[in-house]
XYZ file of C-alpha atoms in Angstrom:
619
model
C -15.151 -1.465 -25.367
C -13.935 0.259 -27.806
C -10.738 1.490 -26.069
C -7.306 0.240 -26.333
C -6.146 -2.944 -23.893
C -2.631 -2.413 -22.954
C -0.467 -5.010 -20.767
C 1.637 -3.758 -17.705
C 4.743 -3.658 -18.233
C 6.155 -7.455 -18.788
C 2.814 -8.928 -18.384
C 3.003 -10.750 -21.696
C 4.183 -14.088 -21.671
C 2.399 -16.292 -24.543
C 1.867 -14.656 -28.099
C -1.107 -16.441 -29.084
C -2.808 -16.253 -25.917
C -2.565 -12.624 -25.407
C -2.827 -12.227 -29.359
C -6.328 -13.872 -29.461
C -7.560 -13.181 -25.813
C -8.020 -9.577 -26.881
C -4.513 -7.911 -25.914
C -3.766 -4.580 -28.458
C -0.693 -3.316 -27.293
C 2.421 -4.827 -25.333
C 4.406 -2.662 -23.319
C 7.773 -1.320 -23.266
C 8.593 -3.348 -25.661
C 7.257 -6.320 -28.315
C 9.043 -9.306 -26.443
C 5.826 -11.607 -27.750
C 3.817 -8.918 -30.180
C 6.716 -8.731 -32.922
C 6.693 -10.086 -36.543
C 9.091 -12.841 -35.800
C 6.388 -14.150 -33.274
C 3.355 -13.648 -34.880
C 3.761 -14.208 -38.671
C 4.039 -18.076 -38.125
C 0.516 -17.798 -36.399
C -0.926 -15.685 -39.223
C 0.355 -18.315 -41.983
C -0.796 -21.136 -39.557
C -4.125 -20.156 -39.227
C -3.891 -19.359 -35.443
C -4.589 -15.840 -35.649
C -6.174 -14.034 -38.301
C -5.510 -10.617 -39.943
C -8.855 -9.284 -39.163
C -7.716 -9.882 -35.275
C -4.803 -7.910 -36.161
C -6.726 -5.576 -38.207
C -8.615 -4.750 -34.953
C -6.015 -4.302 -32.768
C -4.259 -1.508 -35.224
C -8.008 0.373 -35.721
C -8.415 0.436 -31.958
C -5.067 2.111 -31.515
C -5.558 4.396 -34.250
C -9.091 5.370 -33.228
C -7.697 6.090 -29.256
C -4.576 8.283 -30.712
C -7.687 10.313 -33.339
C -9.924 10.705 -30.409
C -7.558 12.036 -28.701
C -5.836 14.624 -30.536
C -2.520 12.381 -30.196
C -2.214 13.420 -34.402
C -3.634 16.887 -34.171
C -1.793 18.852 -32.151
C 1.227 18.907 -29.489
C 0.926 17.113 -26.563
C 2.374 19.235 -23.901
C 1.481 23.100 -23.313
C 4.486 25.130 -22.021
C 2.061 27.754 -21.582
C 0.636 25.695 -18.042
C 3.008 26.676 -15.533
C 4.505 23.570 -13.673
C 4.715 25.398 -9.943
C 1.849 27.905 -9.209
C -0.507 28.877 -6.151
C -3.076 27.042 -7.850
C -1.537 23.474 -7.984
C 0.216 24.174 -4.362
C -3.434 24.614 -3.156
C -4.907 21.849 -4.817
C -2.257 19.575 -3.764
C -2.836 20.694 -0.070
C -6.348 20.431 -0.242
C -5.977 16.739 -1.203
C -3.370 15.907 1.793
C -5.541 17.387 4.310
C -8.426 15.796 3.194
C -6.870 12.269 2.733
C -5.559 12.181 6.361
C -7.736 9.456 8.090
C -8.136 9.449 12.033
C -8.491 5.749 12.912
C -8.245 6.227 16.449
C -8.894 9.486 19.600
C -9.565 7.853 23.177
C -10.728 10.123 25.532
C -9.900 13.222 22.905
C -6.356 12.835 23.097
C -6.781 15.101 19.536
C -6.643 17.609 18.436
C -3.780 18.875 20.661
C -4.222 22.210 22.511
C -1.253 24.301 21.814
C -1.866 25.945 25.474
C -1.318 22.607 27.093
C 1.571 21.578 25.043
C 4.760 23.119 25.993
C 6.977 20.698 24.212
C 6.698 18.337 21.706
C 8.620 14.975 21.209
C 8.773 13.983 17.429
C 10.111 10.607 17.086
C 10.383 7.899 14.307
C 12.003 7.445 11.034
C 9.126 8.983 8.737
C 9.245 12.345 10.541
C 11.892 13.243 8.257
C 12.696 13.838 5.844
C 9.589 14.043 4.205
C 8.158 10.353 2.970
C 6.087 11.310 -0.305
C 5.246 8.622 -2.126
C 5.861 4.903 -2.154
C 8.844 4.010 -4.980
C 8.266 3.043 -8.343
C 6.660 4.373 -11.793
C 4.611 6.427 -10.089
C 7.075 8.834 -8.539
C 6.548 12.812 -9.404
C 9.150 14.815 -7.928
C 7.806 18.369 -6.622
C 9.608 21.242 -6.362
C 9.039 21.563 -2.567
C 7.655 19.031 -0.221
C 7.223 19.713 3.917
C 8.586 17.167 6.180
C 6.132 16.358 9.522
C 9.061 18.100 11.277
C 8.380 21.577 8.644
C 4.829 21.392 8.795
C 5.166 21.430 12.477
C 7.081 24.154 12.904
C 4.740 26.142 10.318
C 2.006 25.314 12.158
C 3.051 26.217 15.753
C 5.542 29.186 14.846
C 7.383 29.495 18.244
C 4.500 28.597 20.473
C 5.862 25.235 21.128
C 9.879 23.671 21.593
C 10.044 20.893 19.134
C 12.192 18.010 19.445
C 13.253 15.268 17.044
C 14.606 12.256 17.927
C 14.600 9.364 14.396
C 14.541 6.816 17.453
C 15.487 3.737 15.035
C 18.745 3.626 12.916
C 17.563 3.152 9.116
C 18.724 -0.853 8.124
C 21.781 -0.099 6.548
C 23.584 1.403 9.614
C 22.190 -2.421 11.453
C 23.633 -4.261 8.193
C 26.878 -2.518 8.642
C 27.093 -3.311 12.554
C 26.424 -6.893 12.209
C 29.758 -8.469 13.302
C 30.876 -11.835 10.702
C 33.371 -14.092 10.868
C 34.689 -15.944 7.844
C 34.927 -19.362 9.589
C 33.371 -21.064 12.512
C 36.949 -20.332 15.089
C 35.567 -16.253 14.804
C 39.681 -15.637 13.765
C 38.994 -13.948 10.508
C 36.298 -10.834 10.162
C 33.909 -10.482 7.413
C 31.874 -12.944 5.206
C 32.669 -15.379 1.793
C 31.752 -14.074 -0.977
C 30.543 -16.140 -4.310
C 29.197 -14.478 -7.551
C 28.003 -16.568 -10.394
C 27.432 -15.719 -14.225
C 24.090 -17.681 -13.917
C 20.863 -17.042 -11.891
C 20.905 -20.775 -10.439
C 24.234 -20.551 -8.342
C 26.233 -22.875 -10.295
C 30.030 -22.864 -11.054
C 31.320 -19.415 -8.984
C 32.972 -17.193 -11.490
C 34.512 -14.853 -8.749
C 35.388 -14.979 -5.245
C 35.642 -12.015 -2.478
C 35.523 -11.557 1.022
C 33.286 -8.596 2.205
C 32.624 -6.943 6.172
C 28.753 -7.171 5.726
C 25.749 -7.722 3.153
C 25.360 -4.018 1.972
C 25.656 -4.075 -1.715
C 24.294 -1.617 -3.881
C 21.622 1.224 -3.319
C 17.602 1.170 -3.911
C 16.817 3.551 -6.551
C 15.298 6.912 -5.358
C 13.603 7.877 -8.786
C 12.503 10.864 -6.564
C 15.897 12.055 -7.351
C 16.558 11.002 -10.645
C 12.812 12.615 -11.497
C 13.340 15.983 -9.687
C 17.393 16.192 -11.403
C 19.289 15.912 -7.769
C 20.839 12.819 -9.534
C 22.324 12.067 -12.831
C 20.582 9.567 -14.631
C 23.125 6.815 -15.293
C 22.461 5.440 -18.921
C 24.388 2.262 -18.188
C 21.312 1.311 -16.397
C 19.569 0.387 -19.653
C 22.397 -0.675 -21.444
C 22.183 -4.409 -21.800
C 21.357 -7.081 -18.604
C 23.188 -9.759 -17.342
C 22.539 -12.878 -15.296
C 24.233 -12.917 -11.935
C 23.489 -14.569 -8.360
C 25.636 -14.382 -4.935
C 25.596 -15.887 -2.113
C 27.180 -14.650 1.569
C 28.720 -17.450 3.884
C 29.491 -16.082 7.693
C 29.414 -17.348 10.867
C 27.449 -14.929 13.597
C 27.698 -15.348 17.331
C 25.743 -13.572 19.364
C 26.480 -12.116 23.032
C 24.294 -14.726 25.219
C 21.368 -16.712 23.890
C 18.594 -14.440 22.787
C 16.035 -13.980 20.090
C 17.595 -12.211 17.381
C 15.742 -10.346 14.320
C 17.325 -11.241 11.017
C 16.196 -8.836 8.713
C 16.885 -8.564 4.574
C 16.268 -5.370 2.437
C 16.573 -5.846 -1.048
C 15.355 -3.658 -4.702
C 15.221 -3.941 -8.113
C 12.430 -4.119 -10.566
C 13.623 -7.423 -12.460
C 11.088 -10.035 -12.223
C 13.589 -12.481 -12.070
C 15.126 -11.227 -8.560
C 14.952 -13.628 -5.664
C 16.772 -14.423 -2.617
C 16.313 -17.148 0.652
C 18.458 -16.981 3.865
C 19.518 -20.053 5.254
C 20.219 -20.120 9.644
C 22.398 -23.216 10.205
C 21.202 -24.827 6.542
C 17.824 -24.150 7.741
C 15.840 -21.944 5.298
C 13.966 -19.186 7.072
C 13.035 -16.739 4.332
C 12.363 -17.962 1.203
C 11.804 -15.611 -1.756
C 13.343 -17.533 -4.311
C 10.823 -17.996 -6.814
C 8.349 -15.201 -5.576
C 9.024 -11.350 -5.188
C 7.309 -11.039 -1.845
C 8.147 -8.352 0.768
C 11.005 -5.633 -0.204
C 11.717 -6.042 3.550
C 11.369 -8.674 5.411
C 12.476 -10.131 8.711
C 12.231 -12.915 11.093
C 12.753 -13.487 14.491
C 14.915 -16.634 15.516
C 16.642 -17.783 19.013
C 20.064 -18.597 18.652
C 22.482 -19.509 21.750
C 25.883 -18.185 22.332
C 27.836 -19.381 19.906
C 28.619 -19.973 16.022
C 25.676 -19.709 14.063
C 25.950 -20.214 10.323
C 24.187 -17.637 8.093
C 23.846 -17.961 4.609
C 22.192 -15.598 1.601
C 21.677 -16.563 -1.873
C 20.426 -14.138 -4.293
C 19.621 -13.803 -7.826
C 18.841 -11.132 -10.387
C 19.695 -9.515 -13.594
C 21.601 -6.784 -13.216
C 20.791 -3.629 -15.579
C 17.570 -1.964 -16.719
C 16.126 -0.260 -13.966
C 17.742 -2.887 -11.616
C 21.151 -0.917 -11.770
C 24.632 -2.281 -12.340
C 24.711 -3.492 -9.124
C 21.564 -5.668 -7.493
C 20.719 -3.856 -4.041
C 20.511 -6.203 -0.934
C 21.737 -6.177 2.423
C 21.253 -8.287 5.332
C 21.767 -7.747 9.287
C 20.918 -9.412 12.729
C 19.802 -7.590 15.876
C 18.903 -8.630 19.125
C 15.059 -8.398 19.791
C 14.555 -5.178 22.485
C 17.842 -3.882 20.686
C 16.451 -1.503 18.068
C 15.712 1.763 19.631
C 18.132 4.695 21.061
C 17.345 4.636 24.631
C 17.864 8.443 24.526
C 14.655 8.631 22.235
C 13.042 7.002 25.561
C 14.355 9.343 27.974
C 13.220 12.083 25.528
C 10.053 11.308 25.211
C 9.881 10.646 28.622
C 10.126 14.362 29.637
C 7.999 15.543 26.776
C 4.072 16.718 27.026
C 3.223 14.803 23.823
C 4.855 12.235 21.639
C 4.123 12.237 17.779
C 5.256 8.623 16.505
C 5.876 9.266 12.410
C 6.441 5.022 11.471
C 5.180 3.401 8.307
C 7.249 2.945 4.875
C 9.173 4.434 1.880
C 10.143 4.588 -1.775
C 12.913 1.481 -0.698
C 10.166 -0.385 1.572
C 6.899 -0.339 -0.327
C 7.812 -0.224 -3.608
C 6.440 -0.872 -7.317
C 7.102 -4.654 -8.081
C 7.436 -5.801 -4.807
C 4.860 -6.665 -1.973
C 5.671 -5.460 1.497
C 5.507 -6.888 4.879
C 2.091 -6.951 6.665
C 4.021 -5.671 9.692
C 5.718 -2.796 10.083
C 9.480 -2.316 9.064
C 12.110 -4.081 11.422
C 11.877 -2.132 14.726
C 9.037 0.338 14.210
C 6.782 -1.992 16.264
C 9.538 -1.799 19.446
C 9.996 1.589 18.655
C 6.463 2.405 19.381
C 6.059 0.154 22.316
C 9.031 1.812 24.245
C 7.610 5.292 23.207
C 4.466 4.786 24.597
C 5.907 3.006 27.618
C 7.818 6.554 28.336
C 5.139 8.775 27.632
C 1.076 7.753 27.408
C 0.143 10.733 25.778
C 1.615 9.294 22.230
C 0.043 9.654 18.793
C 0.673 7.556 16.197
C 1.127 8.569 12.462
C 1.721 6.197 9.322
C 2.909 6.050 5.784
C 1.729 3.175 3.922
C -0.298 2.462 1.029
C -2.839 -0.005 2.950
C -2.934 -1.812 6.529
C -0.103 -3.132 8.770
C -0.025 -4.993 11.548
C -1.269 -3.214 14.653
C -1.252 -6.018 16.893
C 1.705 -5.281 19.201
C 0.727 -1.842 20.191
C -2.756 -0.338 19.182
C -4.437 -1.097 22.644
C -1.539 1.384 24.135
C -1.777 3.911 21.483
C -4.286 6.505 22.551
C -4.613 8.129 19.127
C -3.931 7.236 15.535
C -3.362 8.624 12.284
C -3.434 7.070 8.742
C -1.632 9.260 6.553
C -1.136 6.993 3.306
C 1.678 8.927 0.727
C 0.250 12.783 0.671
C 2.601 14.363 -1.463
C 4.578 17.493 -1.138
C 2.192 18.873 1.359
C 1.816 15.954 3.146
C 4.037 16.880 7.108
C 1.988 20.579 6.779
C -1.315 18.765 6.548
C -0.466 16.191 9.440
C 0.733 19.253 11.428
C -2.588 20.846 10.899
C -4.910 17.938 11.964
C -3.038 17.377 14.625
C -3.749 20.569 16.092
C -6.969 20.994 15.264
C -6.730 23.375 12.251
C -8.244 21.037 9.592
C -10.952 18.708 10.898
C -9.873 15.273 9.596
C -12.588 13.940 7.271
C -10.426 11.220 5.430
C -12.546 7.621 5.136
C -10.874 4.372 4.816
C -11.202 3.156 0.859
C -10.197 -0.304 1.984
C -10.667 -2.565 5.485
C -7.887 -2.815 7.479
C -7.641 -6.163 8.605
C -6.252 -7.330 11.593
C -3.980 -9.903 10.439
C -2.932 -10.794 7.149
C -4.410 -14.008 7.553
C -7.877 -12.595 7.736
C -7.753 -10.819 4.300
C -10.082 -12.675 2.086
C -7.490 -12.921 -0.639
C -4.228 -14.425 1.939
C -5.387 -18.458 1.178
C -4.879 -17.862 -3.077
C -2.451 -14.843 -3.282
C 0.279 -16.770 -3.691
C 0.415 -20.156 -6.148
C 0.989 -23.383 -3.790
C 3.118 -25.112 -6.306
C 5.391 -24.089 -9.277
C 4.307 -22.250 -12.033
C 3.622 -18.859 -12.485
C -0.514 -19.124 -12.289
C -2.449 -17.444 -9.382
C -6.619 -18.032 -9.283
C -8.533 -15.410 -7.691
C -10.793 -18.007 -5.447
C -12.711 -15.295 -3.644
C -14.684 -13.902 -6.539
C -16.607 -11.392 -5.680
C -16.031 -11.776 -2.015
C -13.048 -9.314 -1.877
C -12.552 -6.162 0.338
C -15.280 -5.632 3.040
C -17.907 -8.247 1.139
C -15.545 -10.716 2.114
C -14.946 -10.135 5.329
C -18.648 -9.938 5.983
C -19.250 -12.996 4.221
C -16.710 -14.588 6.262
C -17.665 -13.234 9.692
C -14.246 -11.813 9.809
C -14.121 -8.671 11.841
C -11.281 -6.199 10.522
C -9.435 -4.011 12.852
C -10.936 -0.730 10.999
C -14.191 -1.246 8.316
C -13.933 -0.207 4.893
C -15.629 3.838 4.978
C -14.273 4.263 8.547
C -13.055 7.659 10.020
C -13.379 9.301 12.824
C -14.009 13.380 13.178
C -13.469 16.099 15.838
C -17.164 16.377 15.600
C -20.202 14.539 15.724
C -23.248 13.632 13.610
C -26.835 12.918 13.768
C -28.319 10.729 11.008
C -32.352 10.925 10.937
C -35.381 10.347 8.861
C -35.053 7.850 5.984
C -37.464 7.673 3.351
C -37.046 5.420 0.364
C -39.279 6.880 -2.411
C -39.771 6.122 -6.024
C -38.033 8.293 -8.447
C -38.597 7.339 -11.877
C -42.107 6.100 -14.091
C -40.331 4.373 -16.788
C -41.724 1.296 -17.410
C -39.382 -2.035 -16.684
C -36.606 0.106 -14.395
C -36.196 0.567 -10.910
C -35.223 4.273 -10.343
C -35.502 4.819 -6.690
C -33.803 7.289 -4.196
C -32.801 7.414 -0.497
C -33.526 10.908 1.513
C -32.375 11.488 4.882
C -30.882 13.964 6.904
C -27.363 14.874 8.742
C -26.809 17.037 11.471
C -23.619 18.226 12.683
C -24.391 18.219 16.294
C -20.875 18.821 17.569
C -18.677 21.916 18.084
C -16.816 22.228 15.009
C -17.001 22.274 11.392
C -16.351 19.419 9.716
C -17.346 16.802 6.837
C -19.607 13.852 6.993
C -19.306 11.003 4.400
C -22.996 9.255 4.489
C -22.754 5.884 3.112
C -25.342 3.868 1.134
C -25.522 0.109 0.717
C -27.838 -2.217 -0.533
C -28.230 -5.647 0.784
C -30.091 -8.281 -2.010
C -32.997 -10.659 -0.780
C -31.754 -14.601 -1.093
C -30.146 -15.227 -4.430
C -29.507 -18.342 -6.104
C -25.750 -16.851 -7.085
C -23.717 -16.310 -3.708
C -23.751 -12.527 -3.603
C -22.047 -10.114 -0.595
C -24.146 -9.871 2.085
C -24.470 -5.861 0.853
C -22.462 -3.569 -1.514
C -21.710 -0.099 -1.469
C -24.028 1.570 -4.072
C -23.091 5.520 -3.327
C -21.794 7.803 -1.021
C -20.998 12.167 -0.673
C -19.489 14.790 1.750
C -20.868 17.242 3.330
C -19.369 20.093 5.024
C -21.478 21.077 7.889
C -21.360 23.840 10.558
C -22.252 23.334 14.429
C -25.597 22.988 14.671
C -26.597 22.716 10.608
C -28.316 20.137 8.767
C -28.899 18.917 5.744
C -30.888 16.699 3.599
C -28.815 14.206 1.499
C -30.555 12.601 -1.691
C -29.042 9.685 -2.999
C -30.026 7.637 -6.145
C -30.936 4.204 -6.864
C -30.721 2.894 -10.571
C -31.595 -0.647 -12.216
C -27.760 -1.251 -11.851
C -28.065 -0.862 -8.045
C -29.948 -3.966 -7.631
C -27.993 -6.077 -10.041
C -25.412 -8.963 -10.255
C -23.540 -10.131 -13.209
C -24.757 -13.542 -14.795
C -22.338 -14.966 -16.061
C -24.295 -17.340 -18.588
C -26.320 -14.951 -20.002
C -23.281 -12.155 -19.947
C -25.732 -9.417 -18.634
C -26.587 -8.015 -15.638
C -29.594 -9.197 -13.472
C -31.532 -8.366 -10.466
C -34.004 -10.466 -8.970
C -37.362 -9.488 -7.637
C -37.840 -9.461 -4.014
C -37.078 -7.056 -0.861
C -34.100 -5.316 -0.647
C -32.699 -3.598 2.370
C -31.124 0.151 2.017
C -28.328 0.767 4.280
C -27.053 3.887 5.472
C -23.812 4.301 7.301
C -20.832 5.913 8.324
C -18.997 2.633 7.634
C -19.674 -0.784 5.987
C -20.223 -1.679 9.670
C -21.844 1.005 11.175
C -25.003 1.155 9.907
C -27.250 4.343 11.377
C -30.204 4.084 9.377
C -32.511 1.468 7.263
C -35.019 1.071 4.940
C -36.412 -1.593 2.359
C -37.996 -1.576 -1.079
C -39.534 -4.281 -3.119
C -38.680 -5.438 -6.721
C -41.916 -6.987 -7.898
C -40.378 -8.521 -10.858
C -36.832 -9.235 -12.136
C -34.629 -6.821 -13.830
C -32.194 -7.562 -16.937
C -29.953 -4.329 -17.808
C -27.947 -4.448 -20.699
C -24.487 -2.154 -19.199
């Protein structure tokens, strides 16, 4: 490899190990790669001058190769906003939508059958463009789902909107506390510490609720809608806080306690105690930015304690962001939204995450944000013709409502034209063609990485115990069925595969060059794009190998009745595994099955070929 190996931000922890392990550039600053840290290692021979010279050459070679030293890197003649760029954004959004479920042809919605449409959910408005963090890009303009539907339908359909579930700040501020068990004084006791371990409180105060700071909206900063506070970057200081309050339910019932936190610093942590028993523990590992737990509380005072630690300053801002609230199970949804939905011809439920709940530096919960499962269940009970649209970067827990939802769209974070794209798919102007680039597990515990994702003991080291059995390879090896498999995606039309042939395509000695040839026909009534996928299943091997692996795919647009021949190449690397002992890619002799399908689970054509001798591939 001739390029530069660069660290993720603050992902370097040891000067000697990083220097000798191949790291060339530490980002965003030289905490470990600096003269003071490297000089004694050079003098002691633990790091050589040749090692450092190689790093410098790699950086300079990259700079020269990319023209950084020869010309300005910004071209002012390129417009920041133009028709072609918007068309590209629109195309990407339309092709990115994945239709996951469509029972009884619920979609596309027929305009002549829909006189009034209910749009319900927190992600319908405002636009949810992306998750939070450094990938933020602020567009000149963006369409939310309401605007997209209005533009698509004009005045043909009466569109009405209800959020359905209030934001978490509202629920946090509506949670009633007392400072003591007797319930006489409203509020909570707050202790503040100038350290990370809650020792020797520096200040004490009272608060009406737990809602401190605001999530950092980088979109607003990037667009210039908000001023950048330079104080955010001026120094850091350790801080921790303990909130103690008493909560009294009106009756004995299940209560949902939630916490929402923010900040990019790696030293952030929090934990929650109910009656001195820990119920949420993220003190050492940053897990979900929004976490919730259901606890059954009887009608008496219950002691609730939230402990939080962070390094204030930097991108976390001057005040760490944190809020906590308690909501009675069944009490999340605005009853007026249910009545509203019951009288509509169809309901679109827009749920999922946003920049404050799925963001850089944090994991997110596998379940939807608090209250949204309840929203889907109640709205679908009020109107059976409900379509769920989800914004998320990956799978979510659908077990509580999937069976009662006739149609489901995965809309990821589609960017500036996401609302318009989803509207076009819902009403059939665009035939969905997206396919899942990952498997959607039924439960988080089903994921092949679940058991090793967080360290079980102290320390920061994570072992990737799944090895090559990640994603669909792991589900198949573990005989675990995901709710939606890798490569899955429905269409408003149907396709037929036929006539698979496996033929030799090259004659060079010592190589394995083949091609899979087959035809695909659109047997439905709409134009549509099909995404054939080619998988190779190896023969038994001394090395553990996945049952099959994706080795090719393509996307083809077909009109009704149109057929197309597809040719997919197979070269040496299509059959290999990496041999750790010899540091080479190797293929064993034997029979290999060639599988063509619409997803990793839905194989529609199969064939085979035989390698008479093993192969060793150097690249």
